[in-house]
Amino acid sequence: MVKEEDRKTTTAATTTGSRASSVSLLVCSAVLGIGAGVGLYFWNRTKRNRTPWRRGKGNANKGVMTKTQVDLLEGYEGKCVLTKKQMEGIIEDFLARMEEGLEREEQQLKMLPSFVEKMPCGKEEGEFLAIDLGGTNSRVVRLALKGGQVREMVAHEDPIPKELMVGTTKELFDFIARQVKTFLGKHNTLAQSGQGKGGKIPIGFCFSYPMKQTGLANGEIVNWNKGFDIKDTFGKDLVELLEGSLSEYKIQGKVFAMVNDTVGTLAAHKFIDQDTQLGVILGTGSNAAYIEGKRRITKLQGGETKREEDKMIVNIEWGNFKSSRLPYLEEDREVDERTPNKGKQHFEKMISGMYLGEMVRLACLRASAEGNLFGGSQKDKLQQAWTFPTSLVSRIDGLGPEKLDQVKKELSAALDIPRAEITHGCARFVSRLCQLVGDRSAALAATGVTAIYRYLMQSKQVSPNQRFVVAVDGGLFEHYPRYPERMQQTFISLLGKEQAKRVELVHSPDGSGIGTAVIAAATAR
């Protein structure tokens, strides 16, 4: 028998326990509610912060990529978005190849002496003719230099016929001579009156291909690139070939200097800014040249001087750089297989304008076969090599993922694919792919510039506190969307924000033609 006070105690305990249980239940419910709310907040936030190219708008069947397409893009992203560690590894290999090229011939980085030892100082004067054999065009330029400025410039260019790119040497140089003759017939110049030595027109010859020089106006080709493959040029002096063709066409000209286009770009900007230390080409091809202490070019034989102040411009031929640390895609290997210079110019083929479009085409072809891009059918034009120009890559990258209707219009017109077969998901895939290829190109170019900058600082030829001006010429740098800005971001990543401010990228238009004339002027004076 339970006593009354015991019954009261039991009832009180039960009541207290019930209240405690209720409180516990309320607390648990609150905690679960808050947890669910926080979880939902972060889930929604994660959804909002997803990479834009993964999401579609409107009709999900049209705006969203297939899983295979997403997987393919993630693979490309893993290769094209370079980490600081990756770029540091590339720089390490690049510096080692630079040292090897300065010491010995026939190395991966050629480090070719240009024999340009008189650096432009801004005091060069006179009127000169520049002949510029580029990657796709041949140009003739007349320049008048005075007071540290280009007072007058008249230029004419013609596209180089495709058949001449694989023809004979004589056919190519006769084409140039005819072009010069036509130019001089249209433009009365002081050069025609014979202001040069011996009454001949003073000429600077810009040859935009790897060449080994034995003097400022002597040299032989090392290898063709940019689609050229003329077999009988090797072993012949390039200046003799040019002057021979000019003579046949009754043009009395004297070549005072033969330079690579990259050397010319450096010289052109050095003429107006003495802090210029590096010239870079980012166009159809890609290369770099810099000012080196002559005593450090140890492979040079017979040099009378090893004085610290003696300088010479060195043509790196960085396009031939190759490293296991480079972010190779399967498409890079396919592009290499399709070029006349297979196995060479790996760095150039990952950067320059001649190859970016073909890289995107091959990636789209793969996505069509594996990921149902453009309906999965292998479109005729998409299957044809070199039908996706870099200019199209540039336009699509510039439009971005927010203008997919315009991307679809561009793809339809360029590839002859009905717009109905190009979904928003397809357009989104190609848009992101173009951005990745452009990003990788700019990052690799900036990594190369950083390597040279570090070399010059480590060798105490450049102070970390001085301006380091990089003169850049080429359509890729000039026209590709945000290309300089992308390079600058890479400098910040590798050098830090403050040091990156020392590196100034300056567009040097017509650098090859102007620089060639400036070097000829410095030599002729």
mmCIF file with all atom_site columns, N, CA and C in Angstrom, residues 7 104 165 169 189 206 210 213 237 241 284 347 486 514:
data_model
loop_
_atom_site.group_PDB
_atom_site.id
_atom_site.type_symbol
_atom_site.label_atom_id
_atom_site.label_alt_id
_atom_site.label_comp_id
_atom_site.label_asym_id
_atom_site.label_entity_id
_atom_site.label_seq_id
_atom_site.pdbx_PDB_ins_code
_atom_site.Cartn_x
_atom_site.Cartn_y
_atom_site.Cartn_z
_atom_site.occupancy
_atom_site.B_iso_or_equiv
_atom_site.pdbx_formal_charge
_atom_site.auth_seq_id
_atom_site.auth_comp_id
_atom_site.auth_asym_id
_atom_site.auth_atom_id
_atom_site.pdbx_PDB_model_num
ATOM 1  N N  . ARG A 1 7   ? 2.599  8.835  -2.966   1.00 0.00 ? 7   ARG A N  1
ATOM 2  C CA . ARG A 1 7   ? 1.845  9.002  -4.199   1.00 0.00 ? 7   ARG A CA 1
ATOM 3  C C  . ARG A 1 7   ? 2.046  10.411 -4.748   1.00 0.00 ? 7   ARG A C  1
ATOM 4  N N  . ARG A 1 104 ? 75.273 25.612 -75.680  1.00 0.00 ? 104 ARG A N  1
ATOM 5  C CA . ARG A 1 104 ? 75.539 24.655 -76.767  1.00 0.00 ? 104 ARG A CA 1
ATOM 6  C C  . ARG A 1 104 ? 74.554 24.840 -77.913  1.00 0.00 ? 104 ARG A C  1
ATOM 7  N N  . MET A 1 165 ? 53.895 28.256 -100.108 1.00 0.00 ? 165 MET A N  1
ATOM 8  C CA . MET A 1 165 ? 54.319 27.802 -98.788  1.00 0.00 ? 165 MET A CA 1
ATOM 9  C C  . MET A 1 165 ? 54.930 26.399 -98.829  1.00 0.00 ? 165 MET A C  1
ATOM 10 N N  . THR A 1 169 ? 62.128 27.729 -103.111 1.00 0.00 ? 169 THR A N  1
ATOM 11 C CA . THR A 1 169 ? 62.678 28.948 -102.519 1.00 0.00 ? 169 THR A CA 1
ATOM 12 C C  . THR A 1 169 ? 62.635 30.102 -103.507 1.00 0.00 ? 169 THR A C  1
ATOM 13 N N  . THR A 1 189 ? 59.721 57.551 -103.069 1.00 0.00 ? 189 THR A N  1
ATOM 14 C CA . THR A 1 189 ? 60.349 57.670 -101.751 1.00 0.00 ? 189 THR A CA 1
ATOM 15 C C  . THR A 1 189 ? 61.774 58.157 -101.894 1.00 0.00 ? 189 THR A C  1
ATOM 16 N N  . CYS A 1 206 ? 62.892 41.286 -92.365  1.00 0.00 ? 206 CYS A N  1
ATOM 17 C CA . CYS A 1 206 ? 62.335 40.569 -91.213  1.00 0.00 ? 206 CYS A CA 1
ATOM 18 C C  . CYS A 1 206 ? 61.908 39.175 -91.670  1.00 0.00 ? 206 CYS A C  1
ATOM 19 N N  . PRO A 1 210 ? 62.578 30.384 -87.575  1.00 0.00 ? 210 PRO A N  1
ATOM 20 C CA . PRO A 1 210 ? 63.855 30.096 -86.910  1.00 0.00 ? 210 PRO A CA 1
ATOM 21 C C  . PRO A 1 210 ? 65.012 30.094 -87.895  1.00 0.00 ? 210 PRO A C  1
ATOM 22 N N  . GLN A 1 213 ? 72.045 32.634 -87.504  1.00 0.00 ? 213 GLN A N  1
ATOM 23 C CA . GLN A 1 213 ? 72.786 33.715 -88.138  1.00 0.00 ? 213 GLN A CA 1
ATOM 24 C C  . GLN A 1 213 ? 74.278 33.608 -87.835  1.00 0.00 ? 213 GLN A C  1
ATOM 25 N N  . ASP A 1 237 ? 72.062 30.980 -97.881  1.00 0.00 ? 237 ASP A N  1
ATOM 26 C CA . ASP A 1 237 ? 72.034 32.250 -97.175  1.00 0.00 ? 237 ASP A CA 1
ATOM 27 C C  . ASP A 1 237 ? 70.800 33.038 -97.589  1.00 0.00 ? 237 ASP A C  1
ATOM 28 N N  . LEU A 1 241 ? 69.684 35.123 -101.124 1.00 0.00 ? 241 LEU A N  1
ATOM 29 C CA . LEU A 1 241 ? 68.492 34.746 -101.890 1.00 0.00 ? 241 LEU A CA 1
ATOM 30 C C  . LEU A 1 241 ? 67.614 35.962 -102.173 1.00 0.00 ? 241 LEU A C  1
ATOM 31 N N  . THR A 1 284 ? 49.922 34.390 -85.229  1.00 0.00 ? 284 THR A N  1
ATOM 32 C CA . THR A 1 284 ? 49.863 33.102 -85.925  1.00 0.00 ? 284 THR A CA 1
ATOM 33 C C  . THR A 1 284 ? 50.834 32.127 -85.288  1.00 0.00 ? 284 THR A C  1
ATOM 34 N N  . PHE A 1 347 ? 55.296 24.136 -77.650  1.00 0.00 ? 347 PHE A N  1
ATOM 35 C CA . PHE A 1 347 ? 54.837 25.301 -76.885  1.00 0.00 ? 347 PHE A CA 1
ATOM 36 C C  . PHE A 1 347 ? 54.034 26.233 -77.775  1.00 0.00 ? 347 PHE A C  1
ATOM 37 N N  . ARG A 1 486 ? 44.281 38.335 -68.862  1.00 0.00 ? 486 ARG A N  1
ATOM 38 C CA . ARG A 1 486 ? 44.509 36.953 -68.424  1.00 0.00 ? 486 ARG A CA 1
ATOM 39 C C  . ARG A 1 486 ? 45.994 36.733 -68.120  1.00 0.00 ? 486 ARG A C  1
ATOM 40 N N  . ILE A 1 514 ? 58.711 47.982 -88.138  1.00 0.00 ? 514 ILE A N  1
ATOM 41 C CA . ILE A 1 514 ? 59.388 49.167 -87.600  1.00 0.00 ? 514 ILE A CA 1
ATOM 42 C C  . ILE A 1 514 ? 60.737 48.784 -87.002  1.00 0.00 ? 514 ILE A C  1
#
